[in-house]
PDB file of C-alpha atoms in Angstrom:
ATOM      1  CA  MET A   1      -5.071  18.057  -2.815  1.00  0.00           C
ATOM      2  CA  ALA A   2      -5.215  19.370   0.723  1.00  0.00           C
ATOM      3  CA  GLY A   3      -1.500  19.393   1.498  1.00  0.00           C
ATOM      4  CA  HIS A   4      -1.962  20.226   5.161  1.00  0.00           C
ATOM      5  CA  SER A   5      -3.824  16.958   5.752  1.00  0.00           C
ATOM      6  CA  LYS A   6      -1.213  14.655   4.200  1.00  0.00           C
ATOM      7  CA  TRP A   7       0.828  13.944   7.319  1.00  0.00           C
ATOM      8  CA  ALA A   8      -2.141  13.629   9.687  1.00  0.00           C
ATOM      9  CA  ASN A   9      -3.827  11.326   7.210  1.00  0.00           C
ATOM     10  CA  ILE A  10      -0.792   9.041   6.977  1.00  0.00           C
ATOM     11  CA  GLN A  11      -0.426   8.837  10.767  1.00  0.00           C
ATOM     12  CA  HIS A  12      -4.136   8.063  11.074  1.00  0.00           C
ATOM     13  CA  ARG A  13      -3.860   5.233   8.506  1.00  0.00           C
ATOM     14  CA  LYS A  14      -0.744   3.792  10.127  1.00  0.00           C
ATOM     15  CA  GLY A  15      -2.429   3.903  13.541  1.00  0.00           C
ATOM     16  CA  ARG A  16      -5.390   1.936  12.236  1.00  0.00           C
ATOM     17  CA  GLN A  17      -3.054  -0.596  10.618  1.00  0.00           C
ATOM     18  CA  ASP A  18      -1.072  -1.025  13.847  1.00  0.00           C
ATOM     19  CA  ALA A  19      -4.316  -1.934  15.595  1.00  0.00           C
ATOM     20  CA  LYS A  20      -4.679  -4.833  13.130  1.00  0.00           C
ATOM     21  CA  ARG A  21      -1.198  -6.303  13.521  1.00  0.00           C
ATOM     22  CA  GLY A  22      -2.312  -9.959  13.239  1.00  0.00           C
ATOM     23  CA  LYS A  23      -3.967  -9.115   9.950  1.00  0.00           C
ATOM     24  CA  ILE A  24      -0.796  -7.344   8.771  1.00  0.00           C
ATOM     25  CA  PHE A  25       1.268 -10.511   9.363  1.00  0.00           C
ATOM     26  CA  THR A  26      -1.111 -12.512   7.156  1.00  0.00           C
ATOM     27  CA  LYS A  27      -0.837  -9.930   4.369  1.00  0.00           C
ATOM     28  CA  LEU A  28       2.956  -9.794   4.597  1.00  0.00           C
ATOM     29  CA  ILE A  29       3.277 -13.593   4.451  1.00  0.00           C
ATOM     30  CA  LYS A  30       1.052 -13.720   1.343  1.00  0.00           C
ATOM     31  CA  GLU A  31       3.068 -10.994  -0.391  1.00  0.00           C
ATOM     32  CA  ILE A  32       6.386 -12.735   0.375  1.00  0.00           C
ATOM     33  CA  THR A  33       4.979 -16.049  -0.927  1.00  0.00           C
ATOM     34  CA  VAL A  34       3.733 -14.523  -4.190  1.00  0.00           C
ATOM     35  CA  ALA A  35       6.922 -12.469  -4.699  1.00  0.00           C
ATOM     36  CA  ALA A  36       9.039 -15.638  -4.287  1.00  0.00           C
ATOM     37  CA  LYS A  37       6.772 -17.588  -6.629  1.00  0.00           C
ATOM     38  CA  MET A  38       6.964 -14.929  -9.358  1.00  0.00           C
ATOM     39  CA  GLY A  39      10.621 -13.937  -9.131  1.00  0.00           C
ATOM     40  CA  GLY A  40      12.441 -16.715  -7.272  1.00  0.00           C
ATOM     41  CA  GLY A  41      13.484 -17.148  -3.656  1.00  0.00           C
ATOM     42  CA  ASP A  42      16.746 -15.176  -3.719  1.00  0.00           C
ATOM     43  CA  PRO A  43      16.118 -11.640  -2.432  1.00  0.00           C
ATOM     44  CA  ALA A  44      19.353 -10.413  -4.067  1.00  0.00           C
ATOM     45  CA  MET A  45      17.890 -11.271  -7.494  1.00  0.00           C
ATOM     46  CA  ASN A  46      14.242 -10.421  -6.738  1.00  0.00           C
ATOM     47  CA  PRO A  47      13.544  -6.761  -5.856  1.00  0.00           C
ATOM     48  CA  ARG A  48       9.857  -7.383  -5.097  1.00  0.00           C
ATOM     49  CA  LEU A  49      10.786 -10.124  -2.628  1.00  0.00           C
ATOM     50  CA  ARG A  50      13.475  -7.910  -1.103  1.00  0.00           C
ATOM     51  CA  LEU A  51      10.939  -5.147  -0.457  1.00  0.00           C
ATOM     52  CA  ALA A  52       8.399  -7.615   0.953  1.00  0.00           C
ATOM     53  CA  ILE A  53      10.983  -9.042   3.380  1.00  0.00           C
ATOM     54  CA  GLU A  54      12.060  -5.557   4.426  1.00  0.00           C
ATOM     55  CA  LYS A  55       8.450  -4.614   5.116  1.00  0.00           C
ATOM     56  CA  GLY A  56       8.005  -7.824   7.100  1.00  0.00           C
ATOM     57  CA  LYS A  57      11.060  -7.084   9.234  1.00  0.00           C
ATOM     58  CA  ALA A  58       9.842  -3.522   9.852  1.00  0.00           C
ATOM     59  CA  GLU A  59       6.602  -4.999  11.238  1.00  0.00           C
ATOM     60  CA  SER A  60       8.536  -7.548  13.388  1.00  0.00           C
ATOM     61  CA  LEU A  61       7.364 -10.523  11.318  1.00  0.00           C
ATOM     62  CA  PRO A  62       9.232 -13.550  12.767  1.00  0.00           C
ATOM     63  CA  LYS A  63      12.173 -14.868  10.715  1.00  0.00           C
ATOM     64  CA  ASP A  64      10.666 -18.385  10.536  1.00  0.00           C
ATOM     65  CA  ASN A  65       7.482 -16.991   8.989  1.00  0.00           C
ATOM     66  CA  ILE A  66       9.526 -15.163   6.345  1.00  0.00           C
ATOM     67  CA  GLU A  67      11.601 -18.243   5.485  1.00  0.00           C
ATOM     68  CA  ASN A  68       8.572 -20.535   5.305  1.00  0.00           C
ATOM     69  CA  ALA A  69       6.707 -18.062   3.099  1.00  0.00           C
ATOM     70  CA  ILE A  70       9.638 -18.021   0.664  1.00  0.00           C
ATOM     71  CA  LYS A  71       9.754 -21.836   0.651  1.00  0.00           C
ATOM     72  CA  ARG A  72       6.003 -22.020  -0.071  1.00  0.00           C
ATOM     73  CA  GLY A  73       6.495 -19.581  -2.939  1.00  0.00           C
ATOM     74  CA  THR A  74       9.322 -21.589  -4.485  1.00  0.00           C
ATOM     75  CA  GLY A  75       7.552 -24.910  -3.980  1.00  0.00           C
ATOM     76  CA  GLN A  76       9.878 -26.276  -1.266  1.00  0.00           C
ATOM     77  CA  LEU A  77       6.897 -26.377   1.091  1.00  0.00           C
ATOM     78  CA  GLU A  78       3.288 -27.122   0.228  1.00  0.00           C
ATOM     79  CA  GLY A  79       1.055 -24.083   0.238  1.00  0.00           C
ATOM     80  CA  VAL A  80      -1.922 -22.296  -1.246  1.00  0.00           C
ATOM     81  CA  ASN A  81      -1.668 -21.005  -4.812  1.00  0.00           C
ATOM     82  CA  TYR A  82      -2.502 -17.283  -4.681  1.00  0.00           C
ATOM     83  CA  GLU A  83      -3.494 -15.132  -7.663  1.00  0.00           C
ATOM     84  CA  GLU A  84      -3.421 -11.350  -7.867  1.00  0.00           C
ATOM     85  CA  ALA A  85      -6.734  -9.575  -8.472  1.00  0.00           C
ATOM     86  CA  ARG A  86      -7.709  -5.900  -8.508  1.00  0.00           C
ATOM     87  CA  TYR A  87     -11.237  -4.524  -8.059  1.00  0.00           C
ATOM     88  CA  GLU A  88     -12.454  -0.953  -8.471  1.00  0.00           C
ATOM     89  CA  GLY A  89     -15.443   0.896  -7.129  1.00  0.00           C
ATOM     90  CA  TYR A  90     -16.968   4.007  -5.628  1.00  0.00           C
ATOM     91  CA  GLY A  91     -17.380   5.100  -2.038  1.00  0.00           C
ATOM     92  CA  ILE A  92     -19.497   7.842  -0.488  1.00  0.00           C
ATOM     93  CA  GLY A  93     -20.004  10.813  -2.796  1.00  0.00           C
ATOM     94  CA  GLY A  94     -18.471   8.891  -5.687  1.00  0.00           C
ATOM     95  CA  VAL A  95     -14.910   8.877  -4.317  1.00  0.00           C
ATOM     96  CA  ALA A  96     -12.631   6.347  -5.984  1.00  0.00           C
ATOM     97  CA  VAL A  97     -11.569   3.080  -4.353  1.00  0.00           C
ATOM     98  CA  MET A  98      -9.142   0.428  -5.614  1.00  0.00           C
ATOM     99  CA  VAL A  99      -8.756  -2.940  -3.887  1.00  0.00           C
ATOM    100  CA  ASP A 100      -5.741  -5.206  -4.443  1.00  0.00           C
ATOM    101  CA  CYS A 101      -6.184  -8.849  -3.456  1.00  0.00           C
ATOM    102  CA  LEU A 102      -4.233 -12.091  -3.288  1.00  0.00           C
ATOM    103  CA  THR A 103      -6.660 -14.976  -3.450  1.00  0.00           C
ATOM    104  CA  ASP A 104      -6.986 -18.708  -4.016  1.00  0.00           C
ATOM    105  CA  ASN A 105     -10.637 -18.277  -5.063  1.00  0.00           C
ATOM    106  CA  LYS A 106     -11.571 -15.273  -7.198  1.00  0.00           C
ATOM    107  CA  THR A 107     -15.283 -16.124  -7.130  1.00  0.00           C
ATOM    108  CA  ARG A 108     -15.341 -15.858  -3.341  1.00  0.00           C
ATOM    109  CA  THR A 109     -13.189 -12.723  -3.307  1.00  0.00           C
ATOM    110  CA  VAL A 110     -15.218 -10.724  -5.825  1.00  0.00           C
ATOM    111  CA  ALA A 111     -18.426 -11.579  -3.922  1.00  0.00           C
ATOM    112  CA  ASP A 112     -16.869 -10.496  -0.609  1.00  0.00           C
ATOM    113  CA  VAL A 113     -15.540  -7.240  -2.052  1.00  0.00           C
ATOM    114  CA  ARG A 114     -18.869  -6.408  -3.719  1.00  0.00           C
ATOM    115  CA  HIS A 115     -20.729  -7.122  -0.454  1.00  0.00           C
ATOM    116  CA  ALA A 116     -18.371  -4.829   1.520  1.00  0.00           C
ATOM    117  CA  PHE A 117     -19.021  -1.988  -0.929  1.00  0.00           C
ATOM    118  CA  VAL A 118     -22.788  -2.390  -1.143  1.00  0.00           C
ATOM    119  CA  LYS A 119     -23.444  -3.021   2.559  1.00  0.00           C
ATOM    120  CA  HIS A 120     -21.943   0.335   3.523  1.00  0.00           C
ATOM    121  CA  GLY A 121     -23.288   2.553   0.751  1.00  0.00           C
ATOM    122  CA  GLY A 122     -20.685   2.187  -1.980  1.00  0.00           C
ATOM    123  CA  ASN A 123     -20.757   0.216  -5.193  1.00  0.00           C
ATOM    124  CA  MET A 124     -18.364  -1.885  -7.205  1.00  0.00           C
ATOM    125  CA  GLY A 125     -17.469  -0.712 -10.687  1.00  0.00           C
ATOM    126  CA  THR A 126     -15.978  -2.222 -13.815  1.00  0.00           C
ATOM    127  CA  ASP A 127     -12.272  -2.683 -14.552  1.00  0.00           C
ATOM    128  CA  GLY A 128     -10.680   0.695 -15.253  1.00  0.00           C
ATOM    129  CA  CYS A 129     -13.569   2.775 -13.901  1.00  0.00           C
ATOM    130  CA  VAL A 130     -11.378   4.617 -11.368  1.00  0.00           C
ATOM    131  CA  ALA A 131      -7.824   3.451 -12.181  1.00  0.00           C
ATOM    132  CA  PHE A 132      -7.159   6.597 -14.232  1.00  0.00           C
ATOM    133  CA  GLN A 133      -7.535   8.647 -11.028  1.00  0.00           C
ATOM    134  CA  PHE A 134      -4.416   7.014  -9.532  1.00  0.00           C
ATOM    135  CA  LYS A 135      -0.736   6.945 -10.434  1.00  0.00           C
ATOM    136  CA  HIS A 136       1.181   3.682  -9.944  1.00  0.00           C
ATOM    137  CA  CYS A 137       4.440   4.820  -8.367  1.00  0.00           C
ATOM    138  CA  GLY A 138       6.963   4.462  -5.586  1.00  0.00           C
ATOM    139  CA  GLN A 139       6.146   6.843  -2.730  1.00  0.00           C
ATOM    140  CA  ILE A 140       8.544   7.825   0.054  1.00  0.00           C
ATOM    141  CA  ILE A 141       7.295  10.249   2.679  1.00  0.00           C
ATOM    142  CA  LEU A 142       9.587  12.086   5.075  1.00  0.00           C
ATOM    143  CA  GLU A 143       8.341  13.609   8.325  1.00  0.00           C
ATOM    144  CA  PRO A 144       8.071  17.391   8.711  1.00  0.00           C
ATOM    145  CA  GLY A 145      11.456  18.930   9.450  1.00  0.00           C
ATOM    146  CA  ALA A 146      13.625  17.479   6.667  1.00  0.00           C
ATOM    147  CA  SER A 147      15.545  19.957   4.470  1.00  0.00           C
ATOM    148  CA  GLU A 148      13.682  20.224   1.178  1.00  0.00           C
ATOM    149  CA  GLU A 149      16.831  21.247  -0.700  1.00  0.00           C
ATOM    150  CA  ALA A 150      18.896  18.331   0.663  1.00  0.00           C
ATOM    151  CA  VAL A 151      16.086  15.826   0.009  1.00  0.00           C
ATOM    152  CA  MET A 152      15.656  17.125  -3.533  1.00  0.00           C
ATOM    153  CA  GLU A 153      19.375  16.913  -4.327  1.00  0.00           C
ATOM    154  CA  THR A 154      19.749  13.390  -2.904  1.00  0.00           C
ATOM    155  CA  ALA A 155      16.532  11.994  -4.398  1.00  0.00           C
ATOM    156  CA  LEU A 156      16.945  13.438  -7.896  1.00  0.00           C
ATOM    157  CA  ASP A 157      20.575  12.268  -8.083  1.00  0.00           C
ATOM    158  CA  ALA A 158      19.338   8.759  -7.215  1.00  0.00           C
ATOM    159  CA  GLY A 159      16.714   8.823  -9.985  1.00  0.00           C
ATOM    160  CA  ALA A 160      13.518  10.097  -8.318  1.00  0.00           C
ATOM    161  CA  ASP A 161      10.747  11.347 -10.610  1.00  0.00           C
ATOM    162  CA  ASP A 162       9.352  14.127  -8.423  1.00  0.00           C
ATOM    163  CA  ILE A 163       9.676  15.825  -5.026  1.00  0.00           C
ATOM    164  CA  ILE A 164       6.509  17.302  -3.508  1.00  0.00           C
ATOM    165  CA  PRO A 165       6.683  19.509  -0.393  1.00  0.00           C
ATOM    166  CA  ASN A 166       3.395  19.491   1.550  1.00  0.00           C
ATOM    167  CA  GLU A 167       1.927  22.396   3.511  1.00  0.00           C
ATOM    168  CA  ASP A 168       2.530  20.584   6.809  1.00  0.00           C
ATOM    169  CA  GLY A 169       6.297  20.321   6.168  1.00  0.00           C
ATOM    170  CA  SER A 170       6.328  16.652   5.160  1.00  0.00           C
ATOM    171  CA  ILE A 171       8.027  15.836   1.852  1.00  0.00           C
ATOM    172  CA  GLU A 172       6.942  13.263  -0.696  1.00  0.00           C
ATOM    173  CA  VAL A 173       9.444  11.659  -3.043  1.00  0.00           C
ATOM    174  CA  LEU A 174       7.969   9.830  -6.039  1.00  0.00           C
ATOM    175  CA  THR A 175       9.728   7.216  -8.179  1.00  0.00           C
ATOM    176  CA  THR A 176       8.716   4.853 -10.947  1.00  0.00           C
ATOM    177  CA  PRO A 177       6.911   1.725  -9.670  1.00  0.00           C
ATOM    178  CA  ASP A 178       9.919  -0.413 -10.645  1.00  0.00           C
ATOM    179  CA  PRO A 179      11.138  -1.981  -7.358  1.00  0.00           C
ATOM    180  CA  LYS A 180      14.817  -1.521  -8.305  1.00  0.00           C
ATOM    181  CA  ALA A 181      14.447   2.200  -9.030  1.00  0.00           C
ATOM    182  CA  PHE A 182      12.346   2.707  -5.900  1.00  0.00           C
ATOM    183  CA  GLU A 183      14.908   0.872  -3.777  1.00  0.00           C
ATOM    184  CA  ALA A 184      17.794   2.951  -5.164  1.00  0.00           C
ATOM    185  CA  VAL A 185      16.116   6.224  -4.169  1.00  0.00           C
ATOM    186  CA  LYS A 186      15.087   4.904  -0.750  1.00  0.00           C
ATOM    187  CA  GLU A 187      18.621   3.681   0.009  1.00  0.00           C
ATOM    188  CA  ALA A 188      20.162   6.984  -1.120  1.00  0.00           C
ATOM    189  CA  LEU A 189      17.847   8.933   1.205  1.00  0.00           C
ATOM    190  CA  GLU A 190      18.611   6.619   4.125  1.00  0.00           C
ATOM    191  CA  LYS A 191      22.379   6.920   3.523  1.00  0.00           C
ATOM    192  CA  ALA A 192      21.975  10.712   3.570  1.00  0.00           C
ATOM    193  CA  GLY A 193      20.331  10.445   7.003  1.00  0.00           C
ATOM    194  CA  PHE A 194      16.665  10.707   5.990  1.00  0.00           C
ATOM    195  CA  LYS A 195      14.488   8.030   7.582  1.00  0.00           C
ATOM    196  CA  PRO A 196      11.274   7.490   5.583  1.00  0.00           C
ATOM    197  CA  ALA A 197       8.059   7.392   7.606  1.00  0.00           C
ATOM    198  CA  VAL A 198       6.372   5.659   4.669  1.00  0.00           C
ATOM    199  CA  ALA A 199       8.096   3.857   1.799  1.00  0.00           C
ATOM    200  CA  GLU A 200       5.965   1.781  -0.543  1.00  0.00           C
ATOM    201  CA  ILE A 201       5.014   1.101  -4.128  1.00  0.00           C
ATOM    202  CA  THR A 202       1.457   2.307  -4.247  1.00  0.00           C
ATOM    203  CA  MET A 203      -1.472   3.713  -6.221  1.00  0.00           C
ATOM    204  CA  ARG A 204      -1.286   7.435  -5.441  1.00  0.00           C
ATOM    205  CA  PRO A 205      -4.428   9.499  -6.084  1.00  0.00           C
ATOM    206  CA  GLU A 206      -3.924  12.245  -8.659  1.00  0.00           C
ATOM    207  CA  ALA A 207      -6.384  14.458  -6.767  1.00  0.00           C
ATOM    208  CA  GLU A 208      -8.064  14.017  -3.389  1.00  0.00           C
ATOM    209  CA  THR A 209     -11.576  14.656  -2.066  1.00  0.00           C
ATOM    210  CA  GLU A 210     -12.089  15.652   1.564  1.00  0.00           C
ATOM    211  CA  LEU A 211     -15.041  14.074   3.356  1.00  0.00           C
ATOM    212  CA  ALA A 212     -16.423  15.233   6.700  1.00  0.00           C
ATOM    213  CA  GLY A 213     -19.208  14.411   9.156  1.00  0.00           C
ATOM    214  CA  ASP A 214     -21.521  11.498   8.329  1.00  0.00           C
ATOM    215  CA  ASP A 215     -19.942  11.040   4.895  1.00  0.00           C
ATOM    216  CA  ALA A 216     -16.523  10.502   6.480  1.00  0.00           C
ATOM    217  CA  VAL A 217     -17.943   8.017   9.013  1.00  0.00           C
ATOM    218  CA  LYS A 218     -19.719   6.054   6.268  1.00  0.00           C
ATOM    219  CA  MET A 219     -16.607   6.071   4.082  1.00  0.00           C
ATOM    220  CA  GLN A 220     -14.453   4.775   6.927  1.00  0.00           C
ATOM    221  CA  LYS A 221     -16.908   1.878   7.322  1.00  0.00           C
ATOM    222  CA  ILE A 222     -16.430   0.926   3.662  1.00  0.00           C
ATOM    223  CA  LEU A 223     -12.638   1.040   4.027  1.00  0.00           C
ATOM    224  CA  ASP A 224     -12.712  -0.961   7.281  1.00  0.00           C
ATOM    225  CA  ALA A 225     -15.022  -3.581   5.747  1.00  0.00           C
ATOM    226  CA  LEU A 226     -12.724  -3.990   2.725  1.00  0.00           C
ATOM    227  CA  GLU A 227      -9.522  -4.071   4.789  1.00  0.00           C
ATOM    228  CA  SER A 228     -10.965  -6.707   7.118  1.00  0.00           C
ATOM    229  CA  LEU A 229     -11.405  -9.208   4.251  1.00  0.00           C
ATOM    230  CA  ASP A 230      -8.835 -12.009   4.336  1.00  0.00           C
ATOM    231  CA  ASP A 231      -8.071 -11.769   0.618  1.00  0.00           C
ATOM    232  CA  VAL A 232      -7.506  -7.998   0.580  1.00  0.00           C
ATOM    233  CA  GLN A 233      -3.893  -6.800   0.592  1.00  0.00           C
ATOM    234  CA  GLU A 234      -4.264  -3.051  -0.019  1.00  0.00           C
ATOM    235  CA  VAL A 235      -7.084  -0.530  -0.294  1.00  0.00           C
ATOM    236  CA  TYR A 236      -6.432   2.770  -2.081  1.00  0.00           C
ATOM    237  CA  THR A 237      -8.787   5.741  -2.120  1.00  0.00           C
ATOM    238  CA  ASN A 238      -8.742   9.391  -3.121  1.00  0.00           C
ATOM    239  CA  ALA A 239     -10.887  10.239  -0.081  1.00  0.00           C
ATOM    240  CA  VAL A 240      -9.267  12.261   2.704  1.00  0.00           C
ATOM    241  CA  LEU A 241     -10.872  11.547   6.079  1.00  0.00           C
ATOM    242  CA  PRO A 242     -10.539  13.476   9.341  1.00  0.00           C
ATOM    243  CA  GLU A 243      -8.615  11.835  12.178  1.00  0.00           C
TER     244      GLU A 243
END
């Protein structure tokens, strides 16, 4: 794990996401719909929905869109029936890639995902082929400058699993993937005055592989092709790419 690259890598990813804001709205609406369908339309009783709404608000998703997505999820409005699907594969140099989707047609989605891999020099694998290289967890990242001691005290008291200081001064706080536990730690940090730059339940790579030059360019093409697919919600990789 190249600790010094963590912060730059996150900013780079967020910058690319910001450039695709319309696409982000679509993803957020799908996640809110599915969260409401699975756990009910009351955010107070549904931690996954609560997190999805919070993420939507952070990205300035209009209130009407949020409310309609919840209604579609609970059946008050007609809507598409989405299923969750996860695909795994390999990028340039055998780096690991995981792709989380919400789809109304798995046959179409798996074909699209396979095409995105193959077209740009990667290949799709079987279920479980790279999953062991990732940890399903809550991840909160604080910008360089936060007091490690204060973060550690606050986060551990709130139930965090681990605190990881990076070489660049940023601090990672890891929790279980349970939305309630994640939310408790996030709220405790915010109350203590720490504003997370990233706060999400994610698949965190256990070890990372740095790519450079042509390999990095080719790998970015695979990631861009996957992220551009309508059914894709999240793409995780253990590749570290230059800015």
